Amino acid sequence: MDFSLILAENTNSIIEKWVAAVRQDRQIESADDLSYTAIKNHIPDVFCAMISVLAPSQESDIKSILKASWQHGLLRAEQGFDPTEIAREYRLLRIVIFDTLESDLLQGTPVEIVRYMRLIDAVIDEAIARCFKSYVEERLRELKHLHLSLTLHNEELTRLINANQDTFSQLAHELKHPLTSIIGYSDLFLRQQKRNYDIKDSYTNLEHIERVLRNGRHLLRLINDVLELSRYDAGKVQLQIAPTNVTELVINVCEMLEPLAEEKDLQIIVDCDRCPQEIFTDEFQLQQVITNLISNAIRYTESGSVKISCQILDENTWSFTVADTGIGIAPENQARIFEPYYRVSKGDRTYLPDSTGLGLAIVSRLVKLLQGEINLESQLGVGSTFTVTFPLKINT
């Protein structure tokens, strides 16, 4: 029995069943928003290599396996998969293969059955090993890039701290916890890399890398916000006035933030029917205002919707509004909401873990820079509405 031919005939069916199994597995959340093609990835190439290995005329096609699995690991890293999700992918692949081909396998002799099962297992194990190797290297590349960025930002941060001693204690407090985590997990990872480890051990190492990257990204976001706030306060932001399509800008920002809303099953409603066709402003700075307000609404809303609307008010002004059904802001806190490092409490937590406390402070400065005004209406447990009024044309 030439089992390679049977596998070739069933390849498409197996891949379809496997993609369906990956989508149904609630522990592979990273695949939820991916297309069929994005999930399938380089698995067909792995199958081609597997078929050649099983063929009586050829003992091995290791190069094809290595190449396909290497590319699979790189793409899964770019798609944001966790190591455990990749491991489950290959586990499902093994299950689907044997479930689909069980009846054909049983028609062979015991020697053939054992041989083919061992070969299939060997190919999948080799694919897993190579996939994880490329995944780790991609994560390490990102970690090195992050380290370089943090080093450069640290130099600029040191300069700013020397010039702004009043904010040093607040800033040090914000940097303490993520920086401590980065140092601790980095040290643990480096010590473990000095030892020999197999595939099972690499799962733990990868989790350490993920934690380092997660804390590093938060730290980098905080530093970026601090630097941006400092530039505004120092008057170093120069406006670049140009014709701007507001509707297009709002839609682009909503599309960018839609995955964050989908994670919480929030509905984003956009009403730009009465929006001005064209205004004269700094498009980049206006985009910063819109992005910060919408992302802030998503962050503090657990259910319901976020509504974005804009309209012409008169011949000189227009307004942009973001209304959410979130936790709301108490009256006594509304006066402080635009202060740096101030964050709204949520239940028994002091603040949300991914918040830097600088978003609305940056928004208030940008709005002023763009010659606008911002107003807030909010009620606890009902939601908040931020309304920004801008001129149709900035006076230069």
XYZ file of C-alpha atoms in Angstrom:
396
model
C 0.000 0.000 0.000
C 1.396 3.417 -1.048
C 0.171 5.503 1.820
C 1.679 8.694 0.360
C -0.948 8.610 -2.412
C -3.762 8.240 0.120
C -2.427 11.173 2.097
C -2.140 13.269 -1.079
C -5.762 12.519 -2.026
C -6.995 13.567 1.423
C -4.754 16.619 1.928
C -7.372 19.257 1.100
C -9.992 17.541 3.251
C -7.583 17.267 6.204
C -6.552 20.923 5.952
C -10.193 22.073 5.850
C -11.035 19.964 8.916
C -7.931 21.241 10.690
C -8.742 24.921 10.007
C -12.265 24.316 11.326
C -10.846 22.626 14.449
C -8.455 25.550 15.068
C -11.314 28.045 14.780
C -13.478 26.043 17.189
C -10.723 25.660 19.788
C -11.407 28.354 22.402
C -7.811 28.123 23.613
C -6.493 29.416 20.249
C -7.929 32.924 20.522
C -5.406 34.474 18.121
C -7.081 32.680 15.209
C -10.532 34.150 15.859
C -10.146 37.093 13.480
C -7.932 35.395 10.883
C -9.083 34.366 7.421
C -9.027 30.769 6.168
C -5.827 31.480 4.220
C -4.106 33.122 7.191
C -4.822 30.122 9.430
C -3.843 27.603 6.746
C -0.540 29.406 6.364
C 2.318 27.064 5.305
C 0.642 23.824 6.445
C 0.109 22.656 2.788
C 3.903 22.818 2.343
C 4.340 20.652 5.429
C 1.942 18.144 3.862
C 3.921 18.088 0.597
C 7.037 17.275 2.583
C 5.165 14.611 4.557
C 3.923 12.977 1.337
C 7.456 12.819 -0.051
C 8.714 11.252 3.180
C 6.024 8.551 3.030
C 6.629 7.786 -0.645
C 8.537 4.521 -1.192
C 10.735 6.172 -3.828
C 12.089 8.857 -1.499
C 13.282 8.507 2.068
C 13.177 12.123 3.160
C 12.489 15.710 2.207
C 13.783 17.414 5.316
C 14.595 20.704 3.563
C 10.958 21.236 2.582
C 9.797 20.498 6.128
C 12.327 22.890 7.613
C 11.480 25.716 5.222
C 7.694 25.390 5.581
C 7.805 25.100 9.377
C 10.263 27.983 9.662
C 7.933 30.277 7.698
C 4.964 29.061 9.756
C 6.689 30.060 12.995
C 7.639 33.518 11.677
C 4.090 34.277 10.560
C 2.536 33.020 13.781
C 4.860 35.363 15.682
C 3.737 38.285 13.499
C 0.083 37.305 14.024
C 0.549 37.457 17.800
C 0.079 33.751 18.616
C 1.146 32.475 22.030
C 3.482 29.446 22.153
C 0.740 27.291 23.671
C -1.592 28.198 20.785
C 0.972 26.993 18.235
C 1.460 23.766 20.174
C -2.312 23.172 20.159
C -2.376 23.808 16.398
C 0.023 20.951 15.774
C -1.751 18.718 18.280
C -5.012 19.262 16.368
C -3.212 18.600 13.089
C -1.989 15.240 14.366
C -5.474 14.314 15.599
C -7.205 15.311 12.339
C -4.690 13.383 10.216
C -5.137 10.127 12.117
C -8.914 10.521 12.444
C -9.290 11.095 8.698
C -6.960 8.296 7.614
C -7.791 5.734 10.294
C -9.807 3.446 8.011
C -7.077 3.485 5.340
C -4.370 2.814 7.892
C -6.192 -0.223 9.236
C -6.129 -1.826 5.773
C -2.330 -2.074 5.890
C -0.240 -4.678 7.614
C 0.834 -4.120 11.228
C 4.356 -3.313 10.027
C 3.026 -0.737 7.545
C 0.745 0.839 10.147
C 3.576 1.259 12.644
C 5.942 2.593 9.953
C 3.536 5.198 8.623
C 2.430 6.349 12.059
C 6.049 6.785 13.108
C 6.887 8.704 9.930
C 3.892 11.025 10.311
C 4.796 11.647 13.964
C 8.422 12.290 12.985
C 7.434 14.844 10.339
C 5.094 16.695 12.706
C 7.676 16.660 15.531
C 10.301 18.073 13.160
C 7.827 20.719 11.982
C 7.061 21.707 15.595
C 10.752 21.982 16.479
C 11.560 24.164 13.480
C 8.429 26.273 13.905
C 9.267 27.041 17.526
C 12.873 27.846 16.640
C 11.813 30.518 14.135
C 9.122 31.766 16.546
C 11.696 32.218 19.314
C 14.160 33.958 16.987
C 11.450 36.362 15.785
C 10.511 37.167 19.379
C 14.188 37.681 20.246
C 14.574 40.001 17.237
C 11.608 42.027 18.464
C 13.088 42.021 21.972
C 16.417 43.387 20.681
C 14.599 46.091 18.728
C 12.593 46.955 21.823
C 15.780 47.084 23.897
C 17.373 49.502 21.440
C 14.283 51.726 21.448
C 14.173 51.716 25.250
C 17.869 52.636 25.409
C 17.378 55.624 23.110
C 14.260 56.730 24.966
C 16.035 56.346 28.282
C 18.697 58.829 27.194
C 16.043 61.352 26.219
C 14.114 60.605 29.406
C 17.180 61.272 31.539
C 17.597 64.653 29.899
C 13.952 65.528 30.525
C 14.069 64.371 34.140
C 17.049 66.622 34.804
C 15.030 69.534 33.425
C 11.758 68.567 35.153
C 12.552 67.495 38.702
C 8.956 68.159 39.835
C 7.597 65.191 37.898
C 10.443 62.814 38.718
C 8.785 61.066 41.682
C 5.548 60.445 39.751
C 7.414 59.158 36.726
C 9.657 56.899 38.803
C 6.583 55.347 40.423
C 5.017 54.596 37.024
C 8.223 53.049 35.653
C 9.048 50.945 38.702
C 6.773 47.920 38.278
C 7.090 47.205 34.516
C 10.839 47.858 34.618
C 11.294 45.500 37.565
C 9.351 42.805 35.696
C 11.476 43.262 32.571
C 14.704 42.941 34.533
C 13.509 39.885 36.470
C 12.157 37.904 33.528
C 15.076 38.886 31.288
C 17.521 37.599 33.872
C 15.570 34.348 34.265
C 15.396 33.878 30.488
C 19.120 34.478 29.990
C 20.037 32.016 32.748
C 17.784 29.334 31.281
C 19.219 29.832 27.796
C 22.634 28.772 29.110
C 21.245 25.296 29.742
C 20.322 22.647 27.222
C 16.599 22.300 26.795
C 14.159 20.382 24.639
C 10.810 21.353 23.102
C 8.893 21.064 26.369
C 11.344 23.356 28.155
C 11.068 25.948 25.405
C 7.379 26.540 26.205
C 8.318 28.057 29.583
C 11.084 30.163 28.033
C 8.679 31.498 25.438
C 6.224 32.527 28.137
C 9.018 34.514 29.792
C 9.748 36.246 26.472
C 6.069 37.114 26.074
C 5.967 38.666 29.554
C 9.110 40.661 28.880
C 7.666 41.974 25.630
C 4.292 42.775 27.188
C 5.845 44.782 30.014
C 8.353 46.326 27.629
C 5.613 47.533 25.302
C 3.742 49.098 28.225
C 6.910 50.826 29.413
C 7.674 52.083 25.922
C 4.108 53.414 25.554
C 4.439 55.246 28.874
C 7.775 56.747 27.877
C 6.412 57.831 24.507
C 3.472 59.548 26.213
C 5.800 61.334 28.646
C 8.016 62.540 25.814
C 5.015 63.695 23.800
C 3.544 65.559 26.761
C 6.898 67.224 27.427
C 7.178 68.404 23.827
C 3.738 70.024 24.014
C 4.486 71.737 27.329
C 7.807 72.989 25.984
C 6.092 74.491 22.921
C 8.130 72.390 20.504
C 5.205 71.089 18.430
C 4.947 72.910 15.095
C 1.608 72.648 13.286
C 1.522 71.599 9.639
C -1.713 73.105 8.326
C -3.230 71.408 5.277
C -6.661 70.491 3.830
C -8.014 67.501 5.776
C -10.883 65.094 5.065
C -12.441 64.559 8.498
C -14.750 61.689 7.482
C -11.887 59.693 6.005
C -9.742 60.365 9.068
C -12.459 59.182 11.484
C -13.156 56.015 9.491
C -9.441 55.141 9.314
C -9.055 55.535 13.092
C -12.170 53.420 13.757
C -10.884 50.643 11.486
C -7.560 50.704 13.327
C -9.227 50.417 16.745
C -11.978 47.977 15.729
C -10.068 44.850 16.936
C -9.932 46.346 20.462
C -13.715 46.849 20.411
C -14.339 43.354 19.027
C -12.362 41.809 21.893
C -14.993 43.260 24.281
C -17.924 42.754 21.878
C -18.513 46.512 21.723
C -20.411 48.155 18.876
C -18.727 51.138 17.210
C -21.264 53.537 15.681
C -20.020 56.227 13.287
C -22.199 59.167 12.230
C -20.403 61.511 9.849
C -23.388 62.519 7.686
C -23.169 66.156 8.826
C -19.385 66.236 8.918
C -17.547 69.046 7.045
C -16.165 67.905 3.712
C -12.814 69.584 4.295
C -11.124 71.571 7.050
C -7.736 73.254 7.382
C -5.806 71.862 10.323
C -2.863 69.659 11.297
C -4.084 66.210 10.238
C -1.592 64.269 12.361
C -2.395 66.118 15.587
C -6.141 65.871 14.925
C -5.746 62.132 14.398
C -3.997 61.914 17.783
C -6.994 63.571 19.450
C -9.514 61.290 17.729
C -7.470 58.144 18.399
C -6.945 58.900 22.088
C -10.598 59.714 22.731
C -11.948 56.608 20.963
C -9.368 54.230 22.471
C -10.059 55.722 25.921
C -13.799 55.120 25.443
C -13.157 51.492 24.448
C -10.816 50.951 27.387
C -13.367 52.095 29.979
C -16.427 50.433 28.408
C -17.141 46.775 29.171
C -20.438 46.418 27.294
C -22.669 48.403 24.980
C -21.324 50.811 22.396
C -19.050 53.688 21.490
C -20.646 56.310 19.248
C -18.564 58.723 17.186
C -20.193 61.690 15.479
C -19.155 64.976 13.928
C -21.072 67.912 12.503
C -20.791 71.486 11.274
C -21.995 73.936 13.945
C -21.843 77.185 11.955
C -19.828 78.837 9.232
C -16.703 78.853 11.391
C -16.801 75.793 13.657
C -17.442 72.051 13.744
C -17.585 69.501 16.548
C -16.391 65.945 17.187
C -18.128 63.782 19.830
C -17.288 60.412 21.405
C -20.029 58.928 23.604
C -19.636 55.608 25.437
C -21.697 53.403 27.745
C -18.774 52.871 30.093
C -18.152 53.221 33.812
C -18.605 57.000 33.840
C -16.765 59.631 35.854
C -17.891 60.971 39.225
C -18.586 64.751 39.359
C -15.762 65.334 41.848
C -13.270 63.705 39.449
C -14.342 65.407 36.234
C -12.339 68.556 36.943
C -9.135 66.496 37.222
C -9.625 64.171 34.272
C -7.238 66.139 32.035
C -4.411 66.248 34.605
C -1.273 64.170 33.863
C -1.159 60.768 35.618
C -4.770 61.019 36.778
C -6.835 57.892 36.104
C -10.438 56.995 36.756
C -10.899 54.151 39.252
C -12.715 51.036 38.127
C -14.470 49.016 40.800
C -11.983 47.706 43.318
C -9.011 48.450 41.040
C -7.174 51.751 41.285
C -6.910 51.969 37.489
C -6.796 49.844 34.373
C -3.448 48.039 33.977
C -2.773 49.269 30.424
C -3.476 52.929 31.224
C -0.644 55.460 31.500
C -2.755 58.315 32.862
C -1.467 60.638 30.135
C -3.897 60.117 27.250
C -6.442 62.787 28.166
C -3.708 65.181 29.316
C -2.213 64.943 25.824
C -5.671 65.374 24.272
C -6.349 68.592 26.222
C -3.035 70.098 25.101
C -3.562 69.075 21.473
C -7.082 70.503 21.444
C -5.740 73.813 22.710
C -2.939 73.699 20.141
C -5.540 73.180 17.395
C -7.470 76.212 18.726
C -10.359 74.092 19.994
C -12.254 73.442 23.231
C -13.142 70.147 24.910
C -16.109 69.449 27.193
C -17.124 66.419 29.227
C -20.525 65.139 30.330
C -20.541 61.979 32.401
C -22.621 59.937 34.821
C -21.447 57.004 36.909
C -22.646 53.673 35.530
C -24.137 55.337 32.440
C -21.185 56.548 30.417
C -19.207 59.577 29.273
C -19.450 61.978 26.343
C -16.455 64.025 25.198
C -17.251 66.861 22.768
C -14.488 68.814 21.028
C -15.191 72.021 19.099
C -12.696 73.067 16.404
C -12.478 75.923 13.881
C -13.012 74.955 10.260
C -9.779 76.776 9.515
C -6.952 77.337 12.012
C -5.764 80.910 12.291
C -2.044 81.143 11.583
